[in-house]
Amino acid sequence: LVQTTGGYLNSGNSGNISIKINTAPLQRMNSYLWSSPVAGQVLKEFSPATLSERFSTFSYTFDTYKDPGTITYTPVSTPSTTVFAEGLSYLIGTPDNHPATPTIWTGTFTGIPNNITVLVPAKPRFTAVGNPYPCTISADSFIVSNSFPTLYFYSNTNDPSGRSSSYAVRTLTGGIRTTALNATTEADVSDGTIQVGQGFIVSSPQYLAYPNLYFFNDMKIGSDGNLITPKGKTQGPYPLITKNTTKNNGIEKNRIWLNLTNTSGLFSQALVAYMDYASSEIDFTDGLYFNDSQTALTSIIDNEEFSIQGKSLPFDPTDVVPLGFKTDIAGDFSLAIDHSDGLFAAGQKVFLKDNVTNTLHDLSTGSYAFTSAAGVFNTRFELKYQQSSLGTVGNELGANTIVVYKQSENIKIEAGTQTIAAVKVYDINGRLLVERKEINASTASIPITGAKQMLLVHVITATGSVVIEKIIQ
């Protein structure tokens, strides 16, 4: 229901309507951030079978802007009489009789449809808001008009172990999702549309002392996948973007989405882009990592972790982007390109530099597999766009060209027709345990002793190629 008239005082509407919204498949103990598109909707009446203690408001406490802070959801004291406040969102659990298996739930809002300009006083650093209208709105228009650079969309349907983030992220640069195939948030993030009833969290820029948030008619769109460009008054440092059909929503964007995964279903996504209006410093194109998960892939700016990073144009192929990586579990992981656009979709090479194994991997040829101990490793990986003389694409010779295996107290290497120049053996923390140079043979035997552990064996051939194999000591 897209209404383009209405203002601060009078919506021009009378009488109730009912708005039904189907969720993505949710399980019994899942929850979702909701915002009402109608006036007068009582929380408990929206979801009568939800336990009263599962209606909550969002709060965030911190000491400084460098402090990671603490995310909390505080139960609403009387959800049976509390009305949805315009422009705010509430975390609501699924009904207590909802199936334990993923099932679509239909929520119904009943009341006079909102059609007025909505002002929401912003809290320090983060505020939980929501689409107040019975139509979709443009995420980019909201960002441009409000000086709030990053939107976080909560999803409680991902990794139950807590090792994947519960927040999809959106900036003017683009969006990242929380799982490989997460219909709950992907539509909101990937195409820049904020759905009817959708609650989300916004970041409050440090330089705004008393910010307010606004929702108004120019943000309204029809959810047809053909977004208009942001409109309305620019209140912050952001440019007013004009329509350019040859660019992405009026802005030139060249983007790479990277996925961190493992065989247990862990998922973390990061976005790096070279685009108009961005800089090499922290600015409104960057999306700060929400720091709510135990394992994550990020990019680093000024020693801070970002889920989304925008960088300036023109693109410089000598640029290097430090990546952040942390995990609370030791094991095998994979890092790969999810998708790309702009010059990266047109053939620009993207390399992953592993500073622990001293290798360079061409991500356009496939994913990079690696082993890691538990911990924070924010200097291990880098994105590069030119192949240097240091290392060659891992496994360039093929999986069966060189065979590495354990025999008694020795590592055996058979290279077939290749000549082995050198061998390096590392533990999973990146410590060099053994190095043999000037082998100049097609076979090698490397004595190794010590406790049982995972080892990375680097075989360097006479042609300069590098093959990395993992073995158990």
GROMACS .gro file of C-alpha atoms in nm:
model
  473
    1LEU     CA    1   0.000   0.000   0.000
    2VAL     CA    2   0.211   0.291  -0.131
    3GLN     CA    3   0.070   0.632  -0.029
    4THR     CA    4   0.261   0.938  -0.146
    5THR     CA    5   0.061   1.201   0.044
    6GLY     CA    6   0.060   1.262   0.417
    7GLY     CA    7   0.289   1.456   0.647
    8TYR     CA    8   0.397   1.525   1.001
    9LEU     CA    9   0.051   1.567   1.155
   10ASN     CA   10  -0.220   1.409   0.941
   11SER     CA   11  -0.202   1.078   0.757
   12GLY     CA   12  -0.537   1.124   0.586
   13ASN     CA   13  -0.634   0.766   0.680
   14SER     CA   14  -0.930   0.638   0.885
   15GLY     CA   15  -1.054   0.287   0.960
   16ASN     CA   16  -0.859  -0.034   1.020
   17ILE     CA   17  -0.689  -0.260   0.771
   18SER     CA   18  -0.525  -0.601   0.819
   19ILE     CA   19  -0.176  -0.666   0.687
   20LYS     CA   20  -0.066  -1.029   0.676
   21ILE     CA   21   0.304  -1.112   0.655
   22ASN     CA   22   0.456  -1.455   0.596
   23THR     CA   23   0.795  -1.512   0.755
   24ALA     CA   24   1.070  -1.726   0.615
   25PRO     CA   25   1.066  -2.074   0.776
   26LEU     CA   26   1.117  -2.032   1.151
   27GLN     CA   27   1.159  -2.284   1.432
   28ARG     CA   28   0.986  -2.282   1.769
   29MET     CA   29   1.262  -2.103   1.963
   30ASN     CA   30   1.350  -1.854   1.688
   31SER     CA   31   1.273  -1.483   1.716
   32TYR     CA   32   1.243  -1.188   1.482
   33LEU     CA   33   1.258  -0.807   1.491
   34TRP     CA   34   0.913  -0.668   1.407
   35SER     CA   35   0.789  -0.315   1.341
   36SER     CA   36   0.423  -0.229   1.303
   37PRO     CA   37   0.292  -0.070   0.979
   38VAL     CA   38  -0.030   0.033   1.155
   39ALA     CA   39  -0.119   0.250   1.454
   40GLY     CA   40  -0.245   0.103   1.781
   41GLN     CA   41  -0.122  -0.256   1.737
   42VAL     CA   42  -0.074  -0.425   2.076
   43LEU     CA   43   0.231  -0.655   2.097
   44LYS     CA   44   0.057  -0.954   2.256
   45GLU     CA   45  -0.238  -0.930   2.016
   46PHE     CA   46   0.004  -0.954   1.724
   47SER     CA   47   0.132  -1.294   1.845
   48PRO     CA   48  -0.103  -1.421   2.120
   49ALA     CA   49   0.066  -1.762   2.157
   50THR     CA   50   0.412  -1.616   2.219
   51LEU     CA   51   0.513  -1.634   2.584
   52SER     CA   52   0.500  -1.291   2.750
   53GLU     CA   53   0.870  -1.299   2.845
   54ARG     CA   54   0.964  -1.334   2.476
   55PHE     CA   55   0.861  -0.979   2.380
   56SER     CA   56   1.177  -0.768   2.413
   57THR     CA   57   1.331  -0.431   2.338
   58PHE     CA   58   1.689  -0.383   2.220
   59SER     CA   59   1.958  -0.202   2.417
   60TYR     CA   60   2.331  -0.157   2.376
   61THR     CA   61   2.571  -0.048   2.650
   62PHE     CA   62   2.931   0.069   2.607
   63ASP     CA   63   3.190   0.300   2.759
   64THR     CA   64   3.356   0.442   2.447
   65TYR     CA   65   3.318   0.412   2.072
   66LYS     CA   66   3.620   0.180   2.072
   67ASP     CA   67   3.451  -0.045   2.329
   68PRO     CA   68   3.284  -0.352   2.168
   69GLY     CA   69   2.990  -0.303   2.405
   70THR     CA   70   2.719  -0.544   2.516
   71ILE     CA   71   2.404  -0.636   2.322
   72THR     CA   72   2.098  -0.704   2.537
   73TYR     CA   73   1.729  -0.764   2.473
   74THR     CA   74   1.515  -0.662   2.773
   75PRO     CA   75   1.169  -0.823   2.814
   76VAL     CA   76   0.872  -0.586   2.781
   77SER     CA   77   0.703  -0.573   3.122
   78THR     CA   78   0.341  -0.578   2.996
   79PRO     CA   79   0.317  -0.691   2.631
   80SER     CA   80  -0.060  -0.737   2.670
   81THR     CA   81  -0.102  -0.358   2.697
   82THR     CA   82   0.210  -0.226   2.523
   83VAL     CA   83   0.150  -0.078   2.176
   84PHE     CA   84   0.409  -0.086   1.897
   85ALA     CA   85   0.573   0.258   1.897
   86GLU     CA   86   0.596   0.413   1.550
   87GLY     CA   87   0.932   0.351   1.388
   88LEU     CA   88   1.068   0.126   1.665
   89SER     CA   89   1.115  -0.251   1.652
   90TYR     CA   90   1.062  -0.529   1.903
   91LEU     CA   91   1.218  -0.874   1.925
   92ILE     CA   92   0.932  -1.126   1.933
   93GLY     CA   93   0.972  -1.500   1.975
   94THR     CA   94   0.776  -1.748   1.769
   95PRO     CA   95   0.449  -1.874   1.923
   96ASP     CA   96   0.494  -2.137   2.192
   97ASN     CA   97   0.293  -2.383   1.979
   98HIS     CA   98   0.505  -2.323   1.667
   99PRO     CA   99   0.661  -2.640   1.516
  100ALA     CA  100   1.019  -2.734   1.605
  101THR     CA  101   1.093  -2.782   1.234
  102PRO     CA  102   1.133  -2.480   1.001
  103THR     CA  103   0.780  -2.358   0.924
  104ILE     CA  104   0.638  -2.035   0.782
  105TRP     CA  105   0.446  -1.825   1.035
  106THR     CA  106   0.188  -1.564   0.934
  107GLY     CA  107   0.165  -1.250   1.142
  108THR     CA  108  -0.130  -1.008   1.111
  109PHE     CA  109  -0.115  -0.637   1.194
  110THR     CA  110  -0.453  -0.467   1.240
  111GLY     CA  111  -0.508  -0.093   1.269
  112ILE     CA  112  -0.503   0.239   1.083
  113PRO     CA  113  -0.218   0.228   0.826
  114ASN     CA  114   0.069   0.462   0.907
  115ASN     CA  115   0.115   0.740   0.653
  116ILE     CA  116   0.286   1.016   0.847
  117THR     CA  117   0.644   1.132   0.878
  118VAL     CA  118   0.792   0.936   1.170
  119LEU     CA  119   1.065   1.080   1.394
  120VAL     CA  120   1.260   0.844   1.622
  121PRO     CA  121   1.511   0.984   1.875
  122ALA     CA  122   1.832   0.790   1.828
  123LYS     CA  123   2.014   0.629   2.119
  124PRO     CA  124   2.392   0.639   2.158
  125ARG     CA  125   2.567   0.420   1.903
  126PHE     CA  126   2.283   0.178   1.811
  127THR     CA  127   1.903   0.205   1.788
  128ALA     CA  128   1.647  -0.064   1.702
  129VAL     CA  129   1.404   0.085   1.449
  130GLY     CA  130   1.172  -0.052   1.181
  131ASN     CA  131   0.977   0.019   0.867
  132PRO     CA  132   0.664   0.204   0.990
  133TYR     CA  133   0.469   0.183   0.661
  134PRO     CA  134   0.247  -0.077   0.492
  135CYS     CA  135   0.484  -0.076   0.192
  136THR     CA  136   0.850  -0.146   0.135
  137ILE     CA  137   1.105   0.133   0.172
  138SER     CA  138   1.450   0.188   0.017
  139ALA     CA  139   1.740   0.107   0.247
  140ASP     CA  140   1.969   0.342   0.053
  141SER     CA  141   1.720   0.625   0.077
  142PHE     CA  142   1.695   0.575   0.453
  143ILE     CA  143   2.077   0.576   0.485
  144VAL     CA  144   2.130   0.886   0.270
  145SER     CA  145   1.854   1.085   0.438
  146ASN     CA  146   1.952   1.006   0.795
  147SER     CA  147   2.333   1.008   0.820
  148PHE     CA  148   2.317   0.658   0.966
  149PRO     CA  149   2.563   0.458   0.757
  150THR     CA  150   2.502   0.095   0.861
  151LEU     CA  151   2.188  -0.117   0.897
  152TYR     CA  152   2.183  -0.453   1.080
  153PHE     CA  153   1.906  -0.706   1.009
  154TYR     CA  154   1.858  -0.962   1.285
  155SER     CA  155   1.801  -1.326   1.200
  156ASN     CA  156   1.769  -1.597   1.462
  157THR     CA  157   1.756  -1.878   1.206
  158ASN     CA  158   2.125  -1.939   1.144
  159ASP     CA  159   2.397  -2.150   1.309
  160PRO     CA  160   2.258  -2.266   1.649
  161SER     CA  161   2.611  -2.296   1.789
  162GLY     CA  162   2.649  -1.918   1.782
  163ARG     CA  163   2.954  -1.937   1.558
  164SER     CA  164   2.785  -1.746   1.275
  165SER     CA  165   2.659  -1.390   1.306
  166SER     CA  166   2.289  -1.325   1.359
  167TYR     CA  167   2.305  -0.991   1.178
  168ALA     CA  168   2.301  -0.932   0.805
  169VAL     CA  169   2.458  -0.592   0.726
  170ARG     CA  170   2.374  -0.318   0.473
  171THR     CA  171   2.550   0.008   0.379
  172LEU     CA  172   2.544   0.214   0.059
  173THR     CA  173   2.820  -0.021  -0.055
  174GLY     CA  174   2.590  -0.324  -0.053
  175GLY     CA  175   2.487  -0.602   0.182
  176ILE     CA  176   2.611  -0.926   0.334
  177ARG     CA  177   2.398  -1.212   0.460
  178THR     CA  178   2.420  -1.445   0.760
  179THR     CA  179   2.398  -1.786   0.592
  180ALA     CA  180   2.461  -1.934   0.250
  181LEU     CA  181   2.087  -1.938   0.172
  182ASN     CA  182   1.898  -1.724   0.424
  183ALA     CA  183   1.564  -1.610   0.283
  184THR     CA  184   1.480  -1.434   0.610
  185THR     CA  185   1.725  -1.151   0.553
  186GLU     CA  186   1.873  -1.194   0.209
  187ALA     CA  187   1.593  -1.010   0.026
  188ASP     CA  188   1.620  -0.717   0.266
  189VAL     CA  189   1.995  -0.692   0.226
  190SER     CA  190   2.076  -0.797  -0.129
  191ASP     CA  191   1.833  -0.572  -0.320
  192GLY     CA  192   1.820  -0.276  -0.080
  193THR     CA  193   1.453  -0.325   0.011
  194ILE     CA  194   1.330  -0.301   0.371
  195GLN     CA  195   1.019  -0.515   0.393
  196VAL     CA  196   0.683  -0.437   0.554
  197GLY     CA  197   0.703  -0.512   0.928
  198GLN     CA  198   1.083  -0.542   0.913
  199GLY     CA  199   1.275  -0.428   1.219
  200PHE     CA  200   1.646  -0.349   1.202
  201ILE     CA  201   1.927  -0.184   1.398
  202VAL     CA  202   2.108   0.131   1.286
  203SER     CA  203   2.447   0.263   1.386
  204SER     CA  204   2.469   0.616   1.523
  205PRO     CA  205   2.775   0.805   1.392
  206GLN     CA  206   3.008   0.928   1.662
  207TYR     CA  207   3.008   1.284   1.524
  208LEU     CA  208   2.631   1.332   1.566
  209ALA     CA  209   2.566   1.455   1.922
  210TYR     CA  210   2.184   1.452   1.915
  211PRO     CA  211   2.071   1.261   1.607
  212ASN     CA  212   1.712   1.190   1.514
  213LEU     CA  213   1.589   0.932   1.266
  214TYR     CA  214   1.322   1.007   1.007
  215PHE     CA  215   1.094   0.794   0.794
  216PHE     CA  216   0.900   0.979   0.523
  217ASN     CA  217   0.717   0.933   0.194
  218ASP     CA  218   1.016   0.965  -0.039
  219MET     CA  219   1.157   0.641   0.103
  220LYS     CA  220   0.852   0.441  -0.006
  221ILE     CA  221   0.889   0.205  -0.301
  222GLY     CA  222   0.700  -0.075  -0.467
  223SER     CA  223   0.869  -0.408  -0.402
  224ASP     CA  224   0.926  -0.495  -0.767
  225GLY     CA  225   1.305  -0.530  -0.765
  226ASN     CA  226   1.350  -0.207  -0.964
  227LEU     CA  227   1.470   0.034  -0.697
  228ILE     CA  228   1.455   0.408  -0.732
  229THR     CA  229   1.758   0.611  -0.629
  230PRO     CA  230   1.767   0.770  -0.283
  231LYS     CA  231   1.571   1.093  -0.262
  232GLY     CA  232   1.505   1.361  -0.007
  233LYS     CA  233   1.713   1.609   0.190
  234THR     CA  234   2.071   1.511   0.269
  235GLN     CA  235   2.121   1.576   0.640
  236GLY     CA  236   2.474   1.442   0.685
  237PRO     CA  237   2.799   1.421   0.490
  238TYR     CA  238   2.650   1.193   0.226
  239PRO     CA  239   2.611   1.297  -0.138
  240LEU     CA  240   2.266   1.330  -0.287
  241ILE     CA  241   2.277   1.056  -0.548
  242THR     CA  242   2.133   1.114  -0.893
  243LYS     CA  243   2.006   0.851  -1.133
  244ASN     CA  244   2.258   0.696  -1.370
  245THR     CA  245   2.134   0.383  -1.544
  246THR     CA  246   2.488   0.273  -1.634
  247LYS     CA  247   2.584   0.245  -1.269
  248ASN     CA  248   2.458   0.058  -0.963
  249ASN     CA  249   2.184   0.283  -0.824
  250GLY     CA  250   2.376   0.589  -0.945
  251ILE     CA  251   2.711   0.485  -0.795
  252GLU     CA  252   2.995   0.301  -0.965
  253LYS     CA  253   3.064  -0.012  -0.761
  254ASN     CA  254   3.321  -0.288  -0.813
  255ARG     CA  255   3.259  -0.548  -0.542
  256ILE     CA  256   3.380  -0.882  -0.408
  257TRP     CA  257   3.178  -1.092  -0.163
  258LEU     CA  258   3.394  -1.343   0.032
  259ASN     CA  259   3.265  -1.647   0.223
  260LEU     CA  260   3.429  -1.825   0.514
  261THR     CA  261   3.286  -2.176   0.566
  262ASN     CA  262   3.359  -2.516   0.714
  263THR     CA  263   3.205  -2.862   0.679
  264SER     CA  264   2.989  -2.811   0.992
  265GLY     CA  265   2.783  -2.533   0.831
  266LEU     CA  266   2.967  -2.230   0.966
  267PHE     CA  267   2.924  -1.921   0.747
  268SER     CA  268   3.066  -1.569   0.756
  269GLN     CA  269   3.056  -1.319   0.471
  270ALA     CA  270   3.259  -1.003   0.409
  271LEU     CA  271   3.230  -0.742   0.132
  272VAL     CA  272   3.509  -0.529  -0.017
  273ALA     CA  273   3.425  -0.267  -0.281
  274TYR     CA  274   3.594   0.002  -0.489
  275MET     CA  275   3.333   0.270  -0.546
  276ASP     CA  276   3.238   0.635  -0.582
  277TYR     CA  277   3.247   0.851  -0.268
  278ALA     CA  278   3.452   0.599  -0.067
  279SER     CA  279   3.794   0.660   0.085
  280SER     CA  280   4.076   0.453   0.235
  281GLU     CA  281   3.975   0.575   0.582
  282ILE     CA  282   3.669   0.485   0.790
  283ASP     CA  283   3.365   0.652   0.631
  284PHE     CA  284   2.994   0.604   0.560
  285THR     CA  285   3.056   0.328   0.302
  286ASP     CA  286   3.199   0.099   0.571
  287GLY     CA  287   2.994  -0.134   0.792
  288LEU     CA  288   3.138  -0.210   1.135
  289TYR     CA  289   3.138  -0.577   1.237
  290PHE     CA  290   2.875  -0.631   1.507
  291ASN     CA  291   3.102  -0.871   1.699
  292ASP     CA  292   2.829  -1.116   1.804
  293SER     CA  293   2.978  -1.444   1.677
  294GLN     CA  294   3.267  -1.667   1.775
  295THR     CA  295   3.400  -1.718   1.423
  296ALA     CA  296   3.414  -1.449   1.156
  297LEU     CA  297   3.578  -1.313   0.843
  298THR     CA  298   3.617  -0.934   0.827
  299SER     CA  299   3.838  -0.667   0.671
  300ILE     CA  300   4.059  -0.436   0.875
  301ILE     CA  301   4.068  -0.054   0.877
  302ASP     CA  302   4.278   0.121   1.145
  303ASN     CA  303   4.290  -0.202   1.349
  304GLU     CA  304   3.909  -0.224   1.358
  305GLU     CA  305   3.700  -0.505   1.207
  306PHE     CA  306   3.448  -0.431   0.934
  307SER     CA  307   3.191  -0.654   0.767
  308ILE     CA  308   3.178  -0.414   0.471
  309GLN     CA  309   3.460  -0.194   0.343
  310GLY     CA  310   3.437   0.069   0.069
  311LYS     CA  311   3.757   0.188  -0.098
  312SER     CA  312   3.818   0.479  -0.332
  313LEU     CA  313   3.831   0.493  -0.710
  314PRO     CA  314   4.017   0.475  -0.941
  315PHE     CA  315   4.099   0.113  -0.866
  316ASP     CA  316   4.468   0.054  -0.792
  317PRO     CA  317   4.579  -0.305  -0.870
  318THR     CA  318   4.870  -0.269  -0.624
  319ASP     CA  319   4.628  -0.219  -0.334
  320VAL     CA  320   4.634  -0.468  -0.045
  321VAL     CA  321   4.335  -0.528   0.188
  322PRO     CA  322   4.411  -0.687   0.529
  323LEU     CA  323   4.148  -0.944   0.628
  324GLY     CA  324   4.049  -1.035   0.981
  325PHE     CA  325   3.988  -1.395   1.085
  326LYS     CA  326   3.893  -1.540   1.422
  327THR     CA  327   3.763  -1.875   1.541
  328ASP     CA  328   3.689  -2.044   1.870
  329ILE     CA  329   3.741  -2.389   1.721
  330ALA     CA  330   4.050  -2.541   1.564
  331GLY     CA  331   4.003  -2.720   1.233
  332ASP     CA  332   3.971  -2.694   0.857
  333PHE     CA  333   3.815  -2.391   0.686
  334SER     CA  334   3.753  -2.269   0.335
  335LEU     CA  335   3.763  -1.915   0.197
  336ALA     CA  336   3.608  -1.838  -0.143
  337ILE     CA  337   3.448  -1.571  -0.361
  338ASP     CA  338   3.067  -1.588  -0.333
  339HIS     CA  339   3.008  -1.351  -0.625
  340SER     CA  340   3.141  -1.024  -0.767
  341ASP     CA  341   3.047  -0.738  -0.998
  342GLY     CA  342   3.205  -0.450  -1.189
  343LEU     CA  343   3.566  -0.497  -1.291
  344PHE     CA  344   3.598  -0.812  -1.078
  345ALA     CA  345   3.320  -0.981  -1.276
  346ALA     CA  346   3.497  -0.863  -1.592
  347GLY     CA  347   3.815  -1.057  -1.517
  348GLN     CA  348   4.022  -0.865  -1.264
  349LYS     CA  349   4.223  -1.124  -1.069
  350VAL     CA  350   4.174  -1.157  -0.692
  351PHE     CA  351   4.445  -1.332  -0.491
  352LEU     CA  352   4.442  -1.443  -0.128
  353LYS     CA  353   4.778  -1.408   0.046
  354ASP     CA  354   4.830  -1.644   0.342
  355ASN     CA  355   5.108  -1.494   0.553
  356VAL     CA  356   5.130  -1.807   0.769
  357THR     CA  357   5.195  -2.049   0.484
  358ASN     CA  358   5.364  -1.783   0.268
  359THR     CA  359   5.150  -1.867  -0.035
  360LEU     CA  360   4.933  -1.682  -0.283
  361HIS     CA  361   4.607  -1.835  -0.408
  362ASP     CA  362   4.404  -1.724  -0.710
  363LEU     CA  363   4.047  -1.717  -0.577
  364SER     CA  364   3.907  -1.711  -0.931
  365THR     CA  365   4.023  -2.074  -0.969
  366GLY     CA  366   3.838  -2.193  -0.660
  367SER     CA  367   3.829  -2.184  -0.283
  368TYR     CA  368   4.132  -2.178  -0.054
  369ALA     CA  369   4.144  -2.452   0.211
  370PHE     CA  370   4.340  -2.393   0.530
  371THR     CA  371   4.382  -2.518   0.883
  372SER     CA  372   4.378  -2.300   1.193
  373ALA     CA  373   4.405  -2.322   1.567
  374ALA     CA  374   4.149  -2.135   1.780
  375GLY     CA  375   4.225  -1.767   1.823
  376VAL     CA  376   4.229  -1.426   1.653
  377PHE     CA  377   4.449  -1.401   1.341
  378ASN     CA  378   4.402  -1.052   1.197
  379THR     CA  379   4.737  -1.048   1.018
  380ARG     CA  380   4.719  -1.387   0.849
  381PHE     CA  381   4.524  -1.306   0.528
  382GLU     CA  382   4.535  -1.027   0.267
  383LEU     CA  383   4.350  -0.958  -0.056
  384LYS     CA  384   4.580  -0.873  -0.347
  385TYR     CA  385   4.521  -0.809  -0.714
  386GLN     CA  386   4.863  -0.883  -0.863
  387GLN     CA  387   5.061  -1.205  -0.848
  388SER     CA  388   5.394  -1.142  -0.677
  389SER     CA  389   5.708  -1.353  -0.691
  390LEU     CA  390   5.633  -1.484  -0.341
  391GLY     CA  391   5.466  -1.820  -0.385
  392THR     CA  392   5.246  -1.956  -0.659
  393VAL     CA  393   4.885  -2.061  -0.661
  394GLY     CA  394   4.852  -2.353  -0.420
  395ASN     CA  395   4.810  -2.697  -0.579
  396GLU     CA  396   4.885  -2.553  -0.922
  397LEU     CA  397   5.036  -2.887  -1.027
  398GLY     CA  398   4.717  -3.078  -0.950
  399ALA     CA  399   4.609  -3.284  -0.655
  400ASN     CA  400   4.784  -3.608  -0.764
  401THR     CA  401   5.109  -3.468  -0.904
  402ILE     CA  402   5.295  -3.472  -0.570
  403VAL     CA  403   5.215  -3.724  -0.298
  404VAL     CA  404   5.289  -3.651   0.069
  405TYR     CA  405   5.234  -3.911   0.341
  406LYS     CA  406   5.354  -4.020   0.687
  407GLN     CA  407   5.568  -4.332   0.726
  408SER     CA  408   5.698  -4.418   1.073
  409GLU     CA  409   5.879  -4.104   1.195
  410ASN     CA  410   5.925  -3.956   0.849
  411ILE     CA  411   5.732  -3.745   0.603
  412LYS     CA  412   5.763  -3.906   0.260
  413ILE     CA  413   5.733  -3.698  -0.057
  414GLU     CA  414   5.709  -3.839  -0.410
  415ALA     CA  415   5.704  -3.582  -0.691
  416GLY     CA  416   5.696  -3.807  -1.001
  417THR     CA  417   5.847  -3.617  -1.293
  418GLN     CA  418   5.889  -3.298  -1.087
  419THR     CA  419   6.208  -3.198  -0.910
  420ILE     CA  420   6.179  -3.103  -0.544
  421ALA     CA  421   6.382  -2.792  -0.465
  422ALA     CA  422   6.286  -2.745  -0.098
  423VAL     CA  423   6.043  -2.855   0.173
  424LYS     CA  424   5.902  -2.656   0.467
  425VAL     CA  425   5.693  -2.805   0.746
  426TYR     CA  426   5.468  -2.582   0.962
  427ASP     CA  427   5.235  -2.646   1.252
  428ILE     CA  428   4.882  -2.502   1.244
  429ASN     CA  429   4.996  -2.191   1.432
  430GLY     CA  430   5.229  -2.105   1.147
  431ARG     CA  431   5.555  -2.200   1.322
  432LEU     CA  432   5.824  -2.335   1.090
  433LEU     CA  433   5.930  -2.675   1.232
  434VAL     CA  434   6.159  -2.812   0.960
  435GLU     CA  435   6.313  -2.668   0.644
  436ARG     CA  436   6.520  -2.858   0.388
  437LYS     CA  437   6.683  -2.678   0.096
  438GLU     CA  438   6.865  -2.788  -0.222
  439ILE     CA  439   6.700  -3.130  -0.234
  440ASN     CA  440   6.707  -3.144  -0.616
  441ALA     CA  441   6.543  -3.487  -0.638
  442SER     CA  442   6.203  -3.634  -0.719
  443THR     CA  443   6.169  -3.790  -0.372
  444ALA     CA  444   6.241  -3.675  -0.018
  445SER     CA  445   6.220  -3.808   0.337
  446ILE     CA  446   6.190  -3.557   0.622
  447PRO     CA  447   6.231  -3.687   0.982
  448ILE     CA  448   5.973  -3.540   1.221
  449THR     CA  449   5.913  -3.608   1.589
  450GLY     CA  450   5.689  -3.469   1.862
  451ALA     CA  451   5.331  -3.481   1.982
  452LYS     CA  452   5.044  -3.571   1.752
  453GLN     CA  453   4.925  -3.262   1.561
  454MET     CA  454   4.822  -3.131   1.222
  455LEU     CA  455   5.116  -3.034   0.997
  456LEU     CA  456   5.128  -2.829   0.674
  457VAL     CA  457   5.391  -2.959   0.433
  458HIS     CA  458   5.503  -2.711   0.166
  459VAL     CA  459   5.674  -2.869  -0.133
  460ILE     CA  460   5.854  -2.619  -0.359
  461THR     CA  461   5.950  -2.750  -0.703
  462ALA     CA  462   6.244  -2.645  -0.916
  463THR     CA  463   6.004  -2.443  -1.134
  464GLY     CA  464   5.891  -2.238  -0.834
  465SER     CA  465   5.548  -2.399  -0.794
  466VAL     CA  466   5.420  -2.472  -0.444
  467VAL     CA  467   5.201  -2.764  -0.332
  468ILE     CA  468   5.064  -2.770   0.023
  469GLU     CA  469   4.949  -3.092   0.186
  470LYS     CA  470   4.810  -3.156   0.534
  471ILE     CA  471   4.913  -3.460   0.736
  472ILE     CA  472   4.878  -3.579   1.096
  473GLN     CA  473   5.211  -3.615   1.272
   0.00000   0.00000   0.00000
